Structure formats: structure tokens, C-alpha cells
Amino acid sequence: MSGKSLLLKVILLGDGGVGKSSLMNRYVTNKFDSQAFHTIGVEFLNRDLEVDGRFVTLQIWDTAGQERFKSLRTPFYRGADCCLLTFSVDDRQSFENLGNWQKEFIYYADVKDPHSFPFVVLGNKVDISERQVTTEEAETWCVENGNYPYLETSAKDDTNVDVAFEQAVRQVLAVEEQLEHSMLGHTIDLHSSHKSGSSCC
Ligand SMILES: Nc1nc2c(ncn2[C@@H]2O[C@H](COP(=O)(O)OP(=O)(O)OP(=O)(O)O)[C@@H](O)[C@H]2O)c(=O)[nH]1
Ligand SMILES: [Mg+2]
């Protein structure tokens, strides 16, 4: 891949055991371990991809979801371009904790404008039929908390895993584009106010 590749840092957050490491490993190495160990601190892996004609190197940061590792993970939030808020559809508590993960990220990443930050929500383990969270509930949470994209994934069955990471890239690119547009808008506004100013004096 050429040197023009855009480097994006994406961070996976969510309760211990929801499948963050499994999603990252499925995406980067196409492997799944049914006996995975809890993560301690953070780990990261890179994968190159092309999204809508843009070459991107995705640096995926996988964090430890267990509360006791909080101080080990939070220093790595800064500089993230996108945050994947992850829960497991068979674990109600992990869904109810999404808001805490969102807050923790905004605080420690020191996000200046939380309303425009690109979050994506993932409901993992959809291969399990005994669900505790419905698709509708999750979609409602996403609409009410920032209008985030919602994807249901399975690291085990490889369902929607590629789509989830591509969506993360699209979210970042969309926010960048909006910023560029608004900056362009400011330039035009300044120019037109200057014009009208000159006509009145
Ligand atoms: N059925 C099913 N099991 C999964 C899936 N993803 C992960 N698991 C299993 O769930 C357990 C926890 O997965 P991890 O990927 O280690 O979870 P984690 O979110 O990284 O957990 P922490 O590192 O403690 O934060 C492991 O036994 C996985 O094999 C999935 O999509 N379906
Ligand atoms: Mg893990």
C-alpha cells in the first residue's frame, strides 16, 4: 500500500467479556478463541483497508474492560479518532453500562466536542439465541445518545466484523468532511460580510 495511507486510531471499549479482543482478533487475524483470556491493560493491532477509495491503516486498540484495570487503560484514550462502544447482546448489564463507557472515553480522551465525536455501537455475540437486549432497544439507545450507527456482530461466526470496522472509518471520514465544509462555510461567510460591510460605509 502506498505511503499516502491515512492512519486512524480506533479504540474498543466495553465491559469485560463482551468480546472486544475477539472482534479485533477476528478482524486482523481471522481467528477466534473460545477460551480467550481477559485483557490486562491494552493491546493493539494494525490492518490496512480501503474504504470508498481511501487507503487507511487502522490501528485498533483493544482495552481491558474489567473495572480493576481502569487506570491501565484510560491513558490510551487520547488521540483516538473513533470509539467502538461494545456490549454483548446476551448480557444486559453490559448494555446498561454503555453510557458509563461513553462518559469515561469523553473524559479521559479529553474530547473537545463530544456531540460530533464519531462513536459506533456494537452489539456482539449475536450467534447466541438467548438474548437479553433487543435490536430495537439498542437502536433506541443509539438514537437518544448521539445518533450513532449500530451494528450487531459475532466474532465467533464472523458476522458483520469487517462491516463494523469499515463503519468506524466511514464515521471518521464523515466527521472530517463536515468539519471541512463548516470551515469552507466560515470562509464564505467572512467574505460575504466583508462585502456587505463595504457597501454600507
Ligand atoms: N458466542 C460468542 N462468544 C464470543 C464472541 N466474542 C467473544 N466470545 C467469547 O466471550 C469470551 C470473552 O471474549 P473476549 O474477547 O476475551 O472479551 P473482552 O471484551 O476482550 O474481555 P476483557 O478483555 O476482559 O475486557 C471469550 O470466551 C470469547 O470466546 C461471540 O461473538 N460469540
Ligand atoms: Mg479482551
mmCIF file of C-alpha atoms in Angstrom, residues 33-146:
data_model
loop_
_atom_site.group_PDB
_atom_site.id
_atom_site.type_symbol
_atom_site.label_atom_id
_atom_site.label_comp_id
_atom_site.label_asym_id
_atom_site.label_seq_id
_atom_site.Cartn_x
_atom_site.Cartn_y
_atom_site.Cartn_z
ATOM 1 C CA ASP A 33 -10.560 -18.394 20.515
ATOM 2 C CA SER A 34 -13.489 -19.744 22.533
ATOM 3 C CA GLN A 35 -11.305 -19.738 25.697
ATOM 4 C CA ALA A 36 -9.865 -16.208 25.411
ATOM 5 C CA PHE A 37 -8.215 -14.694 28.496
ATOM 6 C CA HIS A 38 -9.217 -11.308 29.897
ATOM 7 C CA THR A 39 -7.061 -8.457 28.584
ATOM 8 C CA ILE A 40 -4.787 -6.678 31.056
ATOM 9 C CA GLY A 41 -4.202 -3.041 30.113
ATOM 10 C CA VAL A 42 -4.254 -2.530 26.344
ATOM 11 C CA GLU A 43 -3.079 -4.211 23.156
ATOM 12 C CA PHE A 44 -3.124 -3.013 19.589
ATOM 13 C CA LEU A 45 -3.025 -4.458 16.078
ATOM 14 C CA ASN A 46 -2.943 -2.774 12.662
ATOM 15 C CA ARG A 47 -4.823 -3.600 9.485
ATOM 16 C CA ASP A 48 -4.758 -1.829 6.140
ATOM 17 C CA LEU A 49 -8.011 -1.391 4.265
ATOM 18 C CA GLU A 50 -9.634 0.666 1.545
ATOM 19 C CA VAL A 51 -12.918 2.432 2.220
ATOM 20 C CA ASP A 52 -14.688 4.404 -0.506
ATOM 21 C CA GLY A 53 -11.404 4.863 -2.384
ATOM 22 C CA ARG A 54 -9.402 5.995 0.677
ATOM 23 C CA PHE A 55 -6.447 3.908 1.858
ATOM 24 C CA VAL A 56 -6.425 3.611 5.599
ATOM 25 C CA THR A 57 -4.226 1.951 8.194
ATOM 26 C CA LEU A 58 -6.483 1.123 11.077
ATOM 27 C CA GLN A 59 -4.696 0.956 14.416
ATOM 28 C CA ILE A 60 -7.105 -0.951 16.624
ATOM 29 C CA TRP A 61 -6.649 -0.515 20.367
ATOM 30 C CA ASP A 62 -8.202 -3.240 22.484
ATOM 31 C CA THR A 63 -8.690 -2.346 26.142
ATOM 32 C CA ALA A 64 -9.293 -4.283 29.361
ATOM 33 C CA GLY A 65 -12.960 -3.946 30.301
ATOM 34 C CA GLN A 66 -12.683 -5.121 33.893
ATOM 35 C CA GLU A 67 -13.030 -2.289 36.420
ATOM 36 C CA ARG A 68 -9.761 -3.169 38.202
ATOM 37 C CA PHE A 69 -7.801 -2.275 35.041
ATOM 38 C CA LYS A 70 -9.260 1.207 34.651
ATOM 39 C CA SER A 71 -6.014 3.032 35.452
ATOM 40 C CA LEU A 72 -4.135 0.883 32.922
ATOM 41 C CA ARG A 73 -6.462 1.587 30.003
ATOM 42 C CA THR A 74 -7.539 5.233 30.337
ATOM 43 C CA PRO A 75 -4.117 6.798 29.455
ATOM 44 C CA PHE A 76 -4.503 5.309 25.965
ATOM 45 C CA TYR A 77 -7.770 7.057 25.051
ATOM 46 C CA ARG A 78 -6.145 10.298 23.913
ATOM 47 C CA GLY A 79 -5.751 10.725 20.196
ATOM 48 C CA ALA A 80 -8.398 8.154 19.269
ATOM 49 C CA ASP A 81 -10.223 9.012 16.040
ATOM 50 C CA CYS A 82 -13.179 6.733 16.733
ATOM 51 C CA CYS A 83 -14.550 4.800 19.700
ATOM 52 C CA LEU A 84 -16.364 1.481 19.355
ATOM 53 C CA LEU A 85 -18.715 1.129 22.342
ATOM 54 C CA THR A 86 -19.234 -2.609 22.682
ATOM 55 C CA PHE A 87 -21.724 -4.708 24.628
ATOM 56 C CA SER A 88 -22.874 -8.306 24.409
ATOM 57 C CA VAL A 89 -26.493 -8.975 23.400
ATOM 58 C CA ASP A 90 -26.666 -11.809 25.972
ATOM 59 C CA ASP A 91 -25.521 -9.556 28.843
ATOM 60 C CA ARG A 92 -27.995 -6.861 29.894
ATOM 61 C CA GLN A 93 -25.566 -5.211 32.306
ATOM 62 C CA SER A 94 -23.007 -4.643 29.546
ATOM 63 C CA PHE A 95 -25.693 -2.768 27.571
ATOM 64 C CA GLU A 96 -26.684 -0.677 30.591
ATOM 65 C CA ASN A 97 -23.056 0.297 31.076
ATOM 66 C CA LEU A 98 -22.703 1.812 27.590
ATOM 67 C CA GLY A 99 -23.344 5.323 28.921
ATOM 68 C CA ASN A 100 -20.558 4.923 31.506
ATOM 69 C CA TRP A 101 -18.119 3.850 28.795
ATOM 70 C CA GLN A 102 -19.122 6.807 26.656
ATOM 71 C CA LYS A 103 -18.527 9.182 29.593
ATOM 72 C CA GLU A 104 -15.226 7.564 30.551
ATOM 73 C CA PHE A 105 -13.978 7.919 26.995
ATOM 74 C CA ILE A 106 -15.050 11.561 26.618
ATOM 75 C CA TYR A 107 -13.392 12.449 29.932
ATOM 76 C CA TYR A 108 -10.048 10.664 29.530
ATOM 77 C CA ALA A 109 -9.686 11.263 25.775
ATOM 78 C CA ASP A 110 -10.395 14.918 26.564
ATOM 79 C CA VAL A 111 -12.843 15.159 23.654
ATOM 80 C CA LYS A 112 -13.469 18.835 22.949
ATOM 81 C CA ASP A 113 -16.757 18.427 21.094
ATOM 82 C CA PRO A 114 -18.497 15.228 22.291
ATOM 83 C CA HIS A 115 -21.518 15.869 20.022
ATOM 84 C CA SER A 116 -19.526 15.464 16.836
ATOM 85 C CA PHE A 117 -17.168 12.700 18.016
ATOM 86 C CA PRO A 118 -17.531 9.504 15.952
ATOM 87 C CA PHE A 119 -18.805 6.695 18.169
ATOM 88 C CA VAL A 120 -20.070 3.395 16.770
ATOM 89 C CA VAL A 121 -22.044 0.940 18.941
ATOM 90 C CA LEU A 122 -21.555 -2.814 18.581
ATOM 91 C CA GLY A 123 -23.896 -5.483 19.968
ATOM 92 C CA ASN A 124 -21.666 -8.572 19.902
ATOM 93 C CA LYS A 125 -22.396 -12.321 20.276
ATOM 94 C CA VAL A 126 -25.484 -12.316 18.040
ATOM 95 C CA ASP A 127 -24.842 -16.010 17.418
ATOM 96 C CA ILE A 128 -26.268 -16.644 20.915
ATOM 97 C CA SER A 129 -30.045 -17.092 20.758
ATOM 98 C CA GLU A 130 -30.783 -16.299 24.442
ATOM 99 C CA ARG A 131 -30.644 -12.537 24.115
ATOM 100 C CA GLN A 132 -31.085 -10.053 26.954
ATOM 101 C CA VAL A 133 -31.100 -6.944 24.731
ATOM 102 C CA THR A 134 -33.281 -6.490 21.657
ATOM 103 C CA THR A 135 -32.151 -4.811 18.464
ATOM 104 C CA GLU A 136 -34.833 -2.123 18.954
ATOM 105 C CA GLU A 137 -33.613 -1.232 22.468
ATOM 106 C CA ALA A 138 -30.055 -0.892 21.240
ATOM 107 C CA GLU A 139 -31.104 1.213 18.261
ATOM 108 C CA THR A 140 -33.141 3.477 20.534
ATOM 109 C CA TRP A 141 -30.133 3.969 22.834
ATOM 110 C CA CYS A 142 -28.015 4.954 19.832
ATOM 111 C CA VAL A 143 -30.576 7.476 18.586
ATOM 112 C CA GLU A 144 -31.023 9.024 22.030
ATOM 113 C CA ASN A 145 -27.336 9.240 22.920
ATOM 114 C CA GLY A 146 -25.808 10.808 19.827
#
